[in-house]
Amino acid sequence: MGDLSTYEEALKAWNLAGFKDGMIFSWIISEHKDICLELLQLILPDLGIVDVKNIKKEDTHKQNTVFHGARFDIYAEDEHGRMYDIEMQVSDEHNLGKRISYYQSYLTQHALEAGQDYSDRVDTYVIFICDFDFFGVGLPVYTTEVRVKESDLVLDTGEHNIILNAKAKDFSAVSQGLAAFLKYVDTNVPTSALTCKIADDIVILKTNTQKEGDYMFYELEFRSRLARETKKVSKEARKKGLAEGRKEGRKEGRKEGRKEGRKEGRMEGRKEGRKEGREEGRMEGRKEGLTEGWAKGEKRVVCDMISRLTAKGYSKQDVITAVTELTHFTVEEATVLYDKLFVK
């Protein structure tokens, strides 16, 4: 089974996993057509959706967070062929706009069949259910559209993006059903027929030993992959940082050594004094320079590690955890560096 502590962590993750967990969310929505249909009806009431079909979950459990690729939490189509991608997003990675664009591009590739006129393109909808307020305005729903910069004209591209905010301060602008759903995402407390059904289905799902095995396998595989990737990135970044640290240390050492040597040499005024002064200055300068160089080198190591792991798709929390386990940096120090690199 591998490392016992890792297994116990995976088991704990399974026991604590709720609706916001990516795999639980995918199973519940994909395996309960009525929940998927009602959820879309709540989010997009003006469409008058009557039926959904071709509901698919991400079978590889979003391995694209490491290897990339168009892997949706939930993909569905309605009776008119309109296409939907529904994503659960728990942590703010500050890249939601580009992620939406990426998912839309994949849907667009399949929205028009060969030989069809552009007017026949079906509409595509990317829906992000967020456990954070991406725009920070406090609204429960944000809908994006393409506007002409020089006027208020709207360009109909057939692409629709909806960002739901479970942390909204005021839900008066949405239906009671959608408000109850978003509050359930935030608090895990069911208060409506839909959320009560979701909660009941999760209880039933948790008794499924096959689901538990699949979840545990993924958790262990993900943790193992993250550990390997982190060690690889850490080794490469540390090697680069050490080389830069040595180089900077030698440079600082020579500079300080010459400065201290000249100063000591002038004060002593003797040949022996100048020689000793230069020698002592070089030693002190190298020591100080190397210390400074190593400090700068380690900071470069951590910055490089954060950049590489983030580029591979790991979440902020995973990156911070990896940095603190493999370097002398504290959680606060690693968080400050992460935010400097990615939080604008």
XYZ file of C-alpha atoms in Angstrom:
344
model
C 0.000 0.000 0.000
C 3.032 2.261 0.386
C 3.749 4.745 3.164
C 1.242 4.292 5.991
C 1.018 7.989 6.821
C 0.246 8.780 3.181
C -2.439 6.087 3.138
C -3.952 7.481 6.330
C -3.948 10.980 4.825
C -5.750 9.673 1.735
C -8.300 7.853 3.912
C -8.849 11.014 5.927
C -9.360 12.966 2.692
C -12.015 10.435 1.618
C -13.832 10.630 4.955
C -13.862 14.445 4.857
C -14.647 14.817 1.153
C -17.918 16.601 0.473
C -19.726 18.125 -2.481
C -16.921 20.623 -3.174
C -14.415 17.811 -3.689
C -13.745 17.460 -7.426
C -14.349 13.696 -7.597
C -17.449 13.734 -5.361
C -18.883 16.607 -7.386
C -18.224 14.785 -10.667
C -19.816 11.546 -9.459
C -22.918 13.211 -8.047
C -23.666 15.379 -11.091
C -22.774 12.827 -13.762
C -24.618 9.911 -12.175
C -27.815 11.783 -11.285
C -29.372 13.265 -14.401
C -32.132 14.968 -12.408
C -29.596 16.876 -10.313
C -27.639 17.955 -13.397
C -30.831 19.117 -15.131
C -32.152 21.049 -12.131
C -28.781 22.677 -11.542
C -28.601 23.934 -15.135
C -32.199 25.135 -14.907
C -31.340 27.134 -11.779
C -28.205 28.654 -13.280
C -29.695 29.384 -16.715
C -33.470 29.824 -16.205
C -33.936 31.867 -19.387
C -32.878 28.948 -21.604
C -35.881 26.810 -20.695
C -33.829 23.619 -20.630
C -36.099 20.564 -20.667
C -33.638 17.687 -20.879
C -29.924 16.906 -20.648
C -27.987 14.098 -22.286
C -24.454 12.893 -22.860
C -23.544 13.720 -19.283
C -19.920 12.809 -18.762
C -17.572 13.167 -15.834
C -13.802 13.465 -15.981
C -12.785 9.791 -15.918
C -9.126 10.610 -15.371
C -10.053 12.809 -12.413
C -8.492 15.966 -13.800
C -4.980 14.675 -14.235
C -4.624 17.692 -16.481
C -3.836 19.730 -13.357
C -0.388 18.269 -13.850
C -0.258 17.298 -17.516
C -2.832 19.735 -18.989
C -5.491 18.886 -21.553
C -9.209 19.588 -21.872
C -10.607 17.584 -18.965
C -13.968 18.817 -17.741
C -15.510 18.159 -14.326
C -18.867 17.711 -16.043
C -19.764 17.842 -19.738
C -23.415 17.827 -20.815
C -25.681 18.663 -23.734
C -29.332 19.727 -23.713
C -32.170 18.833 -26.086
C -31.045 21.544 -28.529
C -27.436 20.357 -28.633
C -26.165 23.268 -26.560
C -22.992 22.271 -24.742
C -22.155 22.784 -21.072
C -18.970 22.476 -19.044
C -19.570 22.671 -15.278
C -16.537 23.106 -13.031
C -16.200 23.134 -9.249
C -13.442 25.533 -8.162
C -12.498 25.640 -4.489
C -9.261 27.665 -4.471
C -8.514 30.894 -6.317
C -5.506 30.289 -8.581
C -5.855 33.801 -10.099
C -6.101 32.380 -13.639
C -9.840 31.871 -14.021
C -10.170 34.063 -17.109
C -7.583 32.144 -19.096
C -8.929 28.804 -17.872
C -12.419 29.739 -19.059
C -10.978 30.717 -22.430
C -9.171 27.379 -22.645
C -12.297 25.341 -21.889
C -14.347 27.424 -24.313
C -11.810 26.797 -27.075
C -12.231 23.049 -26.638
C -16.030 23.270 -26.699
C -15.859 25.488 -29.783
C -13.942 22.808 -31.685
C -16.976 20.550 -31.328
C -19.727 23.160 -31.647
C -19.761 23.123 -35.440
C -19.632 20.028 -37.595
C -17.762 19.888 -40.891
C -19.719 21.516 -43.693
C -22.080 23.408 -41.391
C -22.631 27.131 -41.724
C -21.301 29.314 -38.916
C -24.879 30.291 -38.113
C -25.494 26.646 -37.173
C -22.916 26.728 -34.407
C -24.490 25.647 -31.133
C -24.001 27.844 -28.096
C -21.446 26.757 -25.506
C -21.540 27.470 -21.790
C -18.653 27.289 -19.325
C -19.893 27.430 -15.740
C -17.540 27.791 -12.769
C -18.995 27.171 -9.310
C -16.528 29.036 -7.087
C -16.102 28.831 -3.332
C -14.581 32.322 -3.479
C -15.467 35.721 -4.927
C -13.238 35.987 -8.000
C -14.161 39.605 -8.763
C -14.556 40.685 -5.139
C -17.801 42.576 -5.779
C -20.054 40.358 -3.644
C -22.473 39.318 -6.406
C -23.723 35.707 -6.561
C -23.439 35.453 -10.359
C -21.049 37.022 -12.859
C -21.799 36.617 -16.576
C -19.227 37.648 -19.174
C -19.742 38.720 -22.765
C -17.707 40.208 -25.603
C -18.259 43.944 -25.956
C -17.039 46.454 -28.502
C -14.493 48.596 -26.700
C -15.592 51.837 -28.363
C -19.304 51.400 -27.524
C -21.810 49.279 -25.607
C -22.348 46.955 -28.553
C -22.203 43.226 -27.785
C -20.615 40.697 -30.152
C -22.511 37.403 -30.305
C -19.839 34.693 -30.343
C -22.086 31.905 -29.104
C -19.783 31.553 -26.081
C -21.211 32.128 -22.614
C -19.296 32.186 -19.340
C -20.971 32.090 -15.937
C -19.017 32.427 -12.686
C -20.989 31.579 -9.540
C -19.906 32.983 -6.184
C -20.742 30.903 -3.096
C -19.305 33.679 -0.893
C -21.792 36.309 -2.110
C -23.006 38.847 0.431
C -26.444 39.359 -1.135
C -28.463 36.650 -2.939
C -31.534 38.778 -3.640
C -30.681 38.997 -7.360
C -31.049 35.214 -7.899
C -33.807 32.678 -7.301
C -34.266 31.063 -3.906
C -33.244 27.739 -5.418
C -29.919 29.029 -6.727
C -29.297 30.941 -3.507
C -29.856 27.754 -1.485
C -27.490 25.835 -3.758
C -24.703 28.405 -3.455
C -25.120 28.570 0.328
C -24.858 24.765 0.401
C -21.585 24.950 -1.517
C -20.326 27.458 1.056
C -21.608 25.862 4.280
C -22.364 22.218 3.377
C -25.759 22.722 5.044
C -28.707 21.643 2.821
C -31.807 23.866 2.979
C -33.696 23.036 -0.251
C -35.074 19.945 -1.947
C -32.152 19.900 -4.394
C -29.424 20.331 -1.792
C -31.038 17.753 0.512
C -31.045 15.276 -2.359
C -27.383 16.024 -3.079
C -26.505 15.515 0.595
C -28.411 12.205 0.725
C -26.754 10.956 -2.459
C -23.319 11.781 -1.043
C -24.092 9.668 2.039
C -25.051 6.770 -0.220
C -21.970 7.290 -2.386
C -19.727 7.120 0.691
C -20.954 3.565 1.353
C -19.758 2.438 -2.092
C -16.506 0.510 -1.583
C -15.658 0.753 -5.292
C -15.906 4.541 -5.148
C -13.804 4.594 -1.995
C -11.155 2.460 -3.717
C -11.107 4.698 -6.792
C -10.826 7.801 -4.630
C -8.042 6.360 -2.508
C -6.127 5.214 -5.580
C -6.304 8.673 -7.092
C -5.287 10.392 -3.848
C -2.273 8.119 -3.386
C -1.302 8.438 -7.041
C -1.648 12.229 -6.935
C 0.382 12.563 -3.732
C 3.079 10.309 -5.150
C 3.179 12.271 -8.407
C 3.311 15.580 -6.554
C 6.181 14.322 -4.399
C 8.146 13.180 -7.467
C 7.504 16.415 -9.350
C 8.406 18.489 -6.297
C 11.675 16.648 -5.722
C 12.573 16.976 -9.383
C 11.815 20.677 -9.477
C 13.553 21.199 -6.135
C 16.695 19.422 -7.323
C 16.856 21.417 -10.543
C 16.101 24.721 -8.839
C 18.531 24.064 -5.992
C 21.310 23.179 -8.417
C 20.704 26.393 -10.314
C 20.446 28.407 -7.123
C 23.628 26.983 -5.631
C 25.565 27.763 -8.775
C 24.270 31.324 -8.773
C 24.948 31.600 -5.043
C 28.562 30.504 -5.430
C 29.065 32.873 -8.342
C 27.542 35.779 -6.443
C 29.519 34.873 -3.346
C 32.820 34.850 -5.200
C 31.973 38.147 -6.858
C 31.012 39.773 -3.567
C 34.074 38.264 -1.898
C 36.478 39.668 -4.449
C 34.830 43.073 -4.324
C 34.808 43.290 -0.541
C 38.271 41.798 -0.325
C 39.783 44.420 -2.582
C 37.953 47.196 -0.737
C 38.991 46.005 2.723
C 42.495 45.210 1.548
C 43.073 48.675 0.176
C 41.657 50.256 3.305
C 43.812 48.141 5.592
C 46.841 48.638 3.360
C 46.573 52.427 3.486
C 46.140 52.434 7.249
C 49.135 50.201 7.915
C 51.308 51.907 5.323
C 53.646 48.966 5.196
C 54.117 46.325 2.576
C 53.391 43.612 5.085
C 50.306 45.438 6.282
C 48.959 45.841 2.802
C 49.511 42.172 2.105
C 47.881 41.081 5.355
C 45.084 43.563 4.916
C 44.276 42.374 1.434
C 44.381 38.770 2.539
C 42.178 39.364 5.557
C 39.828 41.535 3.526
C 39.452 38.903 0.880
C 38.659 36.260 3.484
C 36.085 38.429 5.230
C 34.678 39.628 1.945
C 34.357 36.112 0.590
C 32.671 34.987 3.805
C 30.158 37.838 3.727
C 29.712 37.563 -0.012
C 29.127 33.823 0.100
C 26.598 34.233 2.907
C 24.739 36.864 0.941
C 25.073 34.840 -2.222
C 23.686 31.692 -0.584
C 20.715 33.654 0.779
C 19.970 35.077 -2.683
C 20.521 31.667 -4.190
C 18.031 29.980 -1.853
C 15.440 32.654 -2.617
C 15.948 32.009 -6.330
C 15.558 28.284 -5.638
C 12.195 28.838 -3.981
C 10.967 31.276 -6.648
C 11.988 28.847 -9.376
C 10.325 25.968 -7.521
C 7.078 27.945 -7.102
C 7.048 28.967 -10.779
C 7.738 25.454 -12.061
C 5.152 23.724 -9.844
C 2.510 26.344 -10.644
C 3.236 25.980 -14.368
C 2.610 22.258 -13.982
C -0.852 23.012 -12.635
C -0.447 22.481 -8.884
C -2.621 24.556 -6.575
C -1.282 27.306 -4.361
C -1.723 25.149 -1.265
C 0.178 22.215 -2.804
C 3.000 24.521 -3.865
C 3.280 26.196 -0.437
C 3.295 22.794 1.283
C 6.029 21.483 -1.019
C 8.216 24.562 -0.497
C 7.979 24.472 3.295
C 8.750 20.753 3.433
C 11.817 20.955 1.208
C 13.355 24.307 2.178
C 13.951 26.424 5.270
C 11.170 28.800 4.234
C 8.156 29.177 6.544
C 4.562 29.077 5.292
C 4.392 32.872 5.634
C 7.623 33.423 3.670
C 6.590 30.989 0.925
C 3.141 32.600 0.692
C 4.676 36.081 0.315
C 6.883 34.864 -2.563
C 3.944 33.067 -4.235
C 1.749 36.178 -4.022
C 4.541 38.388 -5.411
C 4.833 36.065 -8.404
C 1.173 35.412 -9.171
C -1.160 37.787 -7.303
C -1.479 41.036 -9.224
